[in-house]
PDB file of C-alpha atoms in Angstrom:
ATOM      1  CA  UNK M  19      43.129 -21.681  48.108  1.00  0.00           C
ATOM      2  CA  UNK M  20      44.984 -24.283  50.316  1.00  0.00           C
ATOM      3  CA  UNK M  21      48.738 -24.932  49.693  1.00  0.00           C
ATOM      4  CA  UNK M  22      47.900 -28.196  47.443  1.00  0.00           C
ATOM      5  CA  UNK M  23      45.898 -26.445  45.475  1.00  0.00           C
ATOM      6  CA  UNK M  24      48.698 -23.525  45.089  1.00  0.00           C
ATOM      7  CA  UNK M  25      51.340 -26.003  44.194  1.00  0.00           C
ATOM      8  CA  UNK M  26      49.562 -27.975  41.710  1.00  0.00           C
ATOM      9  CA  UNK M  27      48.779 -25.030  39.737  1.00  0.00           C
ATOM     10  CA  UNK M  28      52.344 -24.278  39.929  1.00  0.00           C
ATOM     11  CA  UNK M  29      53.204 -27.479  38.839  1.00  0.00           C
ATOM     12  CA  UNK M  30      50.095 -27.041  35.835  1.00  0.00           C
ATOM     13  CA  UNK M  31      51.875 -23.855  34.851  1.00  0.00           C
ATOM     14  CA  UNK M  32      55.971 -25.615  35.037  1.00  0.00           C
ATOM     15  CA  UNK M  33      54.535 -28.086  32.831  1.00  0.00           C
ATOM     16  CA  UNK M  34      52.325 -26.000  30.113  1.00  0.00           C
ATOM     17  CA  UNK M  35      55.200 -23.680  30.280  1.00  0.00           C
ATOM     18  CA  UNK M  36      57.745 -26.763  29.262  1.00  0.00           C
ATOM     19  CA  UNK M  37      55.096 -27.561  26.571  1.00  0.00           C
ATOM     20  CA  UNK M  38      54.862 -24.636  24.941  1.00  0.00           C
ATOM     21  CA  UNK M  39      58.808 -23.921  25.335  1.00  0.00           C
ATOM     22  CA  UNK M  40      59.129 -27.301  23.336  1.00  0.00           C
ATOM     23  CA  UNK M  41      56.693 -27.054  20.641  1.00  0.00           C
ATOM     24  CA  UNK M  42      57.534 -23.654  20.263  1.00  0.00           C
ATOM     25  CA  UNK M  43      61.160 -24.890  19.317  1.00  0.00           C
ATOM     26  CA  UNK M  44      60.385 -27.877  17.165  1.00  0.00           C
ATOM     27  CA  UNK M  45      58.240 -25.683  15.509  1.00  0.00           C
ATOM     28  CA  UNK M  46      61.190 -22.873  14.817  1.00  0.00           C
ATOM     29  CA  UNK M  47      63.053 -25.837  13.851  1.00  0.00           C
ATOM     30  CA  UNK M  48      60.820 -26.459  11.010  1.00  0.00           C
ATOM     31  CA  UNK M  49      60.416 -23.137   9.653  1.00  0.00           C
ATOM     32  CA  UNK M  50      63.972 -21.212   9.748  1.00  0.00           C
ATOM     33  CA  UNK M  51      62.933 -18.204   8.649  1.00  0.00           C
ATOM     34  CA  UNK M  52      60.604 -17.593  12.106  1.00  0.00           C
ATOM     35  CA  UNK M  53      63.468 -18.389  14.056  1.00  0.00           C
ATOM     36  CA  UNK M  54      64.074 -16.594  17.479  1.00  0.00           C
ATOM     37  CA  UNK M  55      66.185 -17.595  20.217  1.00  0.00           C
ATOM     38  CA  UNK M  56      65.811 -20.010  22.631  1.00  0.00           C
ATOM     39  CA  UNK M  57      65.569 -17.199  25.253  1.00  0.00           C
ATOM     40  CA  UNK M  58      62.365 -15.333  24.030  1.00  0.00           C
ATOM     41  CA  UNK M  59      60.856 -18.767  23.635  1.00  0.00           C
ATOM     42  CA  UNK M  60      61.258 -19.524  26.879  1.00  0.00           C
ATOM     43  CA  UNK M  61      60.142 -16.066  27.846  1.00  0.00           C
ATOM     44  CA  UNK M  62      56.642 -16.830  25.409  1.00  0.00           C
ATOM     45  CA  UNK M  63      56.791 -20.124  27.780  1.00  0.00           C
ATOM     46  CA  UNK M  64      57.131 -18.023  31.162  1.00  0.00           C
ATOM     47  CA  UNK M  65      54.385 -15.855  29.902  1.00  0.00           C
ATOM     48  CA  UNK M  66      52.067 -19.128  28.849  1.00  0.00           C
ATOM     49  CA  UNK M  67      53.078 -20.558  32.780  1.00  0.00           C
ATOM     50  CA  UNK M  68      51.875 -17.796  34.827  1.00  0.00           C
ATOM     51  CA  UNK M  69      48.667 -17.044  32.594  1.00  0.00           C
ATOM     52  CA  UNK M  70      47.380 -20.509  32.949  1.00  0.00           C
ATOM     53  CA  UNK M  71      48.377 -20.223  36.970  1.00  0.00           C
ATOM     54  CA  UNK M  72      46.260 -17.010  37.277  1.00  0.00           C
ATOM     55  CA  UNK M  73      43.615 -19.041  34.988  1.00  0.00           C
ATOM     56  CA  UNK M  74      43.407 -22.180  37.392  1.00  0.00           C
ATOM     57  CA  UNK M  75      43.392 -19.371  40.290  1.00  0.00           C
ATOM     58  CA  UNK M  76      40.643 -16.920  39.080  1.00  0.00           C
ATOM     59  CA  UNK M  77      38.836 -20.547  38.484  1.00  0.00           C
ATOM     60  CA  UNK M  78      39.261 -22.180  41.441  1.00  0.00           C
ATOM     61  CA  UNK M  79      38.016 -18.890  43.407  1.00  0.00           C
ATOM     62  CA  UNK M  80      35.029 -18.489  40.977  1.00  0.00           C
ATOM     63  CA  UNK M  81      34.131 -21.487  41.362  1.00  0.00           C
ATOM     64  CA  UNK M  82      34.364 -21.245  45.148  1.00  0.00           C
ATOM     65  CA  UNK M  83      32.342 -17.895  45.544  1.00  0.00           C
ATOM     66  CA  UNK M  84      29.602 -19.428  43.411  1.00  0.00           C
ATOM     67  CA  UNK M  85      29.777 -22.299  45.622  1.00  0.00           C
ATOM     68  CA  UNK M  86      28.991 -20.313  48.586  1.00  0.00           C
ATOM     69  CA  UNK M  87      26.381 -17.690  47.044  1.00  0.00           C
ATOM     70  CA  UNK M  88      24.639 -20.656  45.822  1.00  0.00           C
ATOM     71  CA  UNK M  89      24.295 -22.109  49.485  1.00  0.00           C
ATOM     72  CA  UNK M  90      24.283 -18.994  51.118  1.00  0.00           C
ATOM     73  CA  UNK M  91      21.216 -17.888  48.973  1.00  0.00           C
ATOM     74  CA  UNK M  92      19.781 -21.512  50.121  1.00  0.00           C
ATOM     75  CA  UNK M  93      20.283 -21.223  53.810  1.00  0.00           C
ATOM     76  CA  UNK M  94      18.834 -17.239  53.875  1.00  0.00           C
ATOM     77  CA  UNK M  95      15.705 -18.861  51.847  1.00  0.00           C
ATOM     78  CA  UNK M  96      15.117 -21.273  54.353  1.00  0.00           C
ATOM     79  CA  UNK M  97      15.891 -18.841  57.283  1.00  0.00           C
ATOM     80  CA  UNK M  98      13.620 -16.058  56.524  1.00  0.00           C
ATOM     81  CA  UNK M  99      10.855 -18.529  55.155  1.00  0.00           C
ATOM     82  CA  UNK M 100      11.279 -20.701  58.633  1.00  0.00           C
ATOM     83  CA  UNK M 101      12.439 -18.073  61.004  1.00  0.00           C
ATOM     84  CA  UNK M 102      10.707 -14.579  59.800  1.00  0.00           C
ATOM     85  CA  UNK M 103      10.951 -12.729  63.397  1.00  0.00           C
ATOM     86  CA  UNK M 104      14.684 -13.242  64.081  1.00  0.00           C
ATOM     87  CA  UNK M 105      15.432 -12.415  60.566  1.00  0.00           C
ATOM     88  CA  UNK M 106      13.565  -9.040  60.918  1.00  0.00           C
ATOM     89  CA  UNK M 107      15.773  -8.398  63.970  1.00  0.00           C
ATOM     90  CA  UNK M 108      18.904  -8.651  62.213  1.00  0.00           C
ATOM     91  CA  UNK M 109      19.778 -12.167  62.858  1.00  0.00           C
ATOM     92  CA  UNK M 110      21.344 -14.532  60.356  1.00  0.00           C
ATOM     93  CA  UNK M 111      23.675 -16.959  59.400  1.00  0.00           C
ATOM     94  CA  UNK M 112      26.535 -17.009  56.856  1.00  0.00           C
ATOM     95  CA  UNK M 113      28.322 -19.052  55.065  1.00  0.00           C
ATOM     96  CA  UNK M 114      32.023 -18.784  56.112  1.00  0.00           C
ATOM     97  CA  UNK M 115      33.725 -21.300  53.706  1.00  0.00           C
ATOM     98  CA  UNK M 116      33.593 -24.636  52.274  1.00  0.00           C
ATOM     99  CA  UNK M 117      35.666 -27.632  52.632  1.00  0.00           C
ATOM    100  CA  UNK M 118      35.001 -31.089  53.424  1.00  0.00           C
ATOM    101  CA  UNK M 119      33.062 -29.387  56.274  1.00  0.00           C
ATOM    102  CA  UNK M 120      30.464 -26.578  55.939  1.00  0.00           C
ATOM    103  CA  UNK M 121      32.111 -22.960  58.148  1.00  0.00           C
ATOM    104  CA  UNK M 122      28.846 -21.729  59.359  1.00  0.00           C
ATOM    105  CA  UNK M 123      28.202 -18.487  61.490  1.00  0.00           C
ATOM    106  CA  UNK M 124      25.529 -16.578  63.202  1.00  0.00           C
ATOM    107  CA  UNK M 125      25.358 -13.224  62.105  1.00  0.00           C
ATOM    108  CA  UNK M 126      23.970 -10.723  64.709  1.00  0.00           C
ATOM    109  CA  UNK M 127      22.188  -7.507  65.180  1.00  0.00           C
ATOM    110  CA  UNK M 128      24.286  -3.790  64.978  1.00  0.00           C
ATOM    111  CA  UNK M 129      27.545  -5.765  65.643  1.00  0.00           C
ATOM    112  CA  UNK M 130      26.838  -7.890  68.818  1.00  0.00           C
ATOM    113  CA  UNK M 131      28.657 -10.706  69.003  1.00  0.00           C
ATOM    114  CA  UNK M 132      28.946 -13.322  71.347  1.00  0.00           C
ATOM    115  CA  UNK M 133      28.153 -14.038  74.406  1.00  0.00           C
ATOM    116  CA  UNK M 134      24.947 -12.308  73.282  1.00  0.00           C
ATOM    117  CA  UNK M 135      22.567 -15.160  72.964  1.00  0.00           C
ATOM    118  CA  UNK M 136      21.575 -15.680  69.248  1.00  0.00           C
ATOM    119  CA  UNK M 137      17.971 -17.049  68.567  1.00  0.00           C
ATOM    120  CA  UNK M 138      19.248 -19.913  66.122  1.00  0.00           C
ATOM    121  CA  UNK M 139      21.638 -20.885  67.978  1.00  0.00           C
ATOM    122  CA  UNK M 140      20.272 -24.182  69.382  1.00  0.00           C
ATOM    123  CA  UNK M 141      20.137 -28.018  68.847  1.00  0.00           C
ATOM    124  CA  UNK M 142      16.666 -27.980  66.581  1.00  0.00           C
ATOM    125  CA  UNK M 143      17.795 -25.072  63.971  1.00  0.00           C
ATOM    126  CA  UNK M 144      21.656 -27.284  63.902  1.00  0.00           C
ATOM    127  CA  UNK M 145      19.690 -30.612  62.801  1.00  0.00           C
ATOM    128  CA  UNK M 146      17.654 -28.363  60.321  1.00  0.00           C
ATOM    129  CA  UNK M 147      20.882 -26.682  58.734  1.00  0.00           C
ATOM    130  CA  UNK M 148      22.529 -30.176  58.708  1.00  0.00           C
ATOM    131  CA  UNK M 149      19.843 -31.600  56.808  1.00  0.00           C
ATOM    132  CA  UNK M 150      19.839 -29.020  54.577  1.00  0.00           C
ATOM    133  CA  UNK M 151      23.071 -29.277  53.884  1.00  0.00           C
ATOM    134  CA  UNK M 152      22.912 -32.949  53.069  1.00  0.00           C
ATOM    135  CA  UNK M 153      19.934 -32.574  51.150  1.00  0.00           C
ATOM    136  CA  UNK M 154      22.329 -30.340  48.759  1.00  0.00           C
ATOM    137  CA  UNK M 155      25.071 -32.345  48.636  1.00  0.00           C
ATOM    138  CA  UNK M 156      27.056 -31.275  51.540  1.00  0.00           C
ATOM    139  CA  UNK M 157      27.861 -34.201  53.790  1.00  0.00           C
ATOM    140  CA  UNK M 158      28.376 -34.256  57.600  1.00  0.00           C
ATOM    141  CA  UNK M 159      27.597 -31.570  60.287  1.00  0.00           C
ATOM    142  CA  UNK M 160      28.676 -27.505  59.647  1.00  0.00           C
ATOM    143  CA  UNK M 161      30.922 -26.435  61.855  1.00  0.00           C
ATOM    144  CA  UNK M 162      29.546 -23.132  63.873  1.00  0.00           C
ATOM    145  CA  UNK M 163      31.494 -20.171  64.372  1.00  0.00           C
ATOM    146  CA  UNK M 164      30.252 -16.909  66.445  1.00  0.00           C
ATOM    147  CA  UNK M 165      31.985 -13.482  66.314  1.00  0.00           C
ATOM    148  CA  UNK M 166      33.065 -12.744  70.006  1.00  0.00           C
ATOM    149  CA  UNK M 167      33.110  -9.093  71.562  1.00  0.00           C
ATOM    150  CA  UNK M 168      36.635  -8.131  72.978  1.00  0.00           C
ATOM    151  CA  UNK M 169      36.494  -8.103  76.576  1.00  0.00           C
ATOM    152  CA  UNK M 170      37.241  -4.405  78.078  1.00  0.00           C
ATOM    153  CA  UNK M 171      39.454  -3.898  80.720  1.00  0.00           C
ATOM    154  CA  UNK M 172      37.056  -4.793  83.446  1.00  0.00           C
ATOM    155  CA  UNK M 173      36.407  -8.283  82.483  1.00  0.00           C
ATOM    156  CA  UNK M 174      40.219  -8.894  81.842  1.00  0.00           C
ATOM    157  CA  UNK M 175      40.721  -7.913  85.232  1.00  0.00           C
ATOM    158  CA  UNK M 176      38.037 -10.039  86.550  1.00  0.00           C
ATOM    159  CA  UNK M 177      38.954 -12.619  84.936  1.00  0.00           C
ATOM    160  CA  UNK M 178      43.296 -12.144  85.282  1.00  0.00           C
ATOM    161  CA  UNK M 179      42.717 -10.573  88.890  1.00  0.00           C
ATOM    162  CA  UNK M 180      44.687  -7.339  89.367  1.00  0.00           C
ATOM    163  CA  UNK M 181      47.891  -5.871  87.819  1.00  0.00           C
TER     164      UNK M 181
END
């Protein structure tokens, strides 16, 4: 969830939570013998507010994680039907996250990582993916991400020179 998305369910709950505050009184109004006190109707309200915050929340990340199953089933289909061999090895890609961009990333074998090459990763499998993604409604090219190994101490001193 970004931080529009945060505040304008805040702001959804503020104002269903002023709603229900004010209906709840004109309603008390009406019938006397109900009445309670402005302060446990605008605790009823607070309650109302954060239920229909966690409601737009739980919603917006359903809707998200169904989102990416749906594609991520999609793009594994294609993979194993088009790419059998590298799948068998443990190779893969996954579906990171989804915004106007598609977060793509190779998935590799017993935790290797880059700078391990990765079968898929090259210019004919990207123009596949892409127009995969278009073909389902996702516009524009994914963006590629690759888990990296940490370098060990030789490499850092390679690469630094000495302490």
């Amino acid at each position: 969830m970004t931080h529009s998305d945060f505040w304008l369910s805040v702001l959804a709950s503020i104002v269903a939570a002023i709603l229900v505050a004010v209906a709840a009184k004109i309603t008390l109004e009406r019938w006397k013998q109900l009445a309670i006190g402005f302060g446990a109707t605008g605790f009823v309200a607070l309650i109302v507010g954060v239920i229909i915050f966690a409601g737009i929340t739980v919603t917006k990340e359903v809707s998200a994680h169904v989102a990416r199953s749906s594609l991520q089933d999609k793009i594994g289909a294609y993979t194993k039907g088009h790419y059998p061999e590298d799948v068998k090895k443990g190779y893969g890609v996954e579906v990171l996250e989804l915004r106007e961009r598609v977060f793509l990333g190779f998935r590799y074998p017993d935790g290797g990582a880059y700078p391990s090459p990765h079968p898929l990763s090259n210019p004919i499998f990207d123009a596949e993916i892409t127009k995969l993604l278009n073909d389902n409604g996702f516009p524009g090219n994914p963006v590629w991400g690759y888990p990296m190994k940490p370098a060990t101490a030789e490499q850092m001193e390679k690469l630094l020179g000495p302490k």
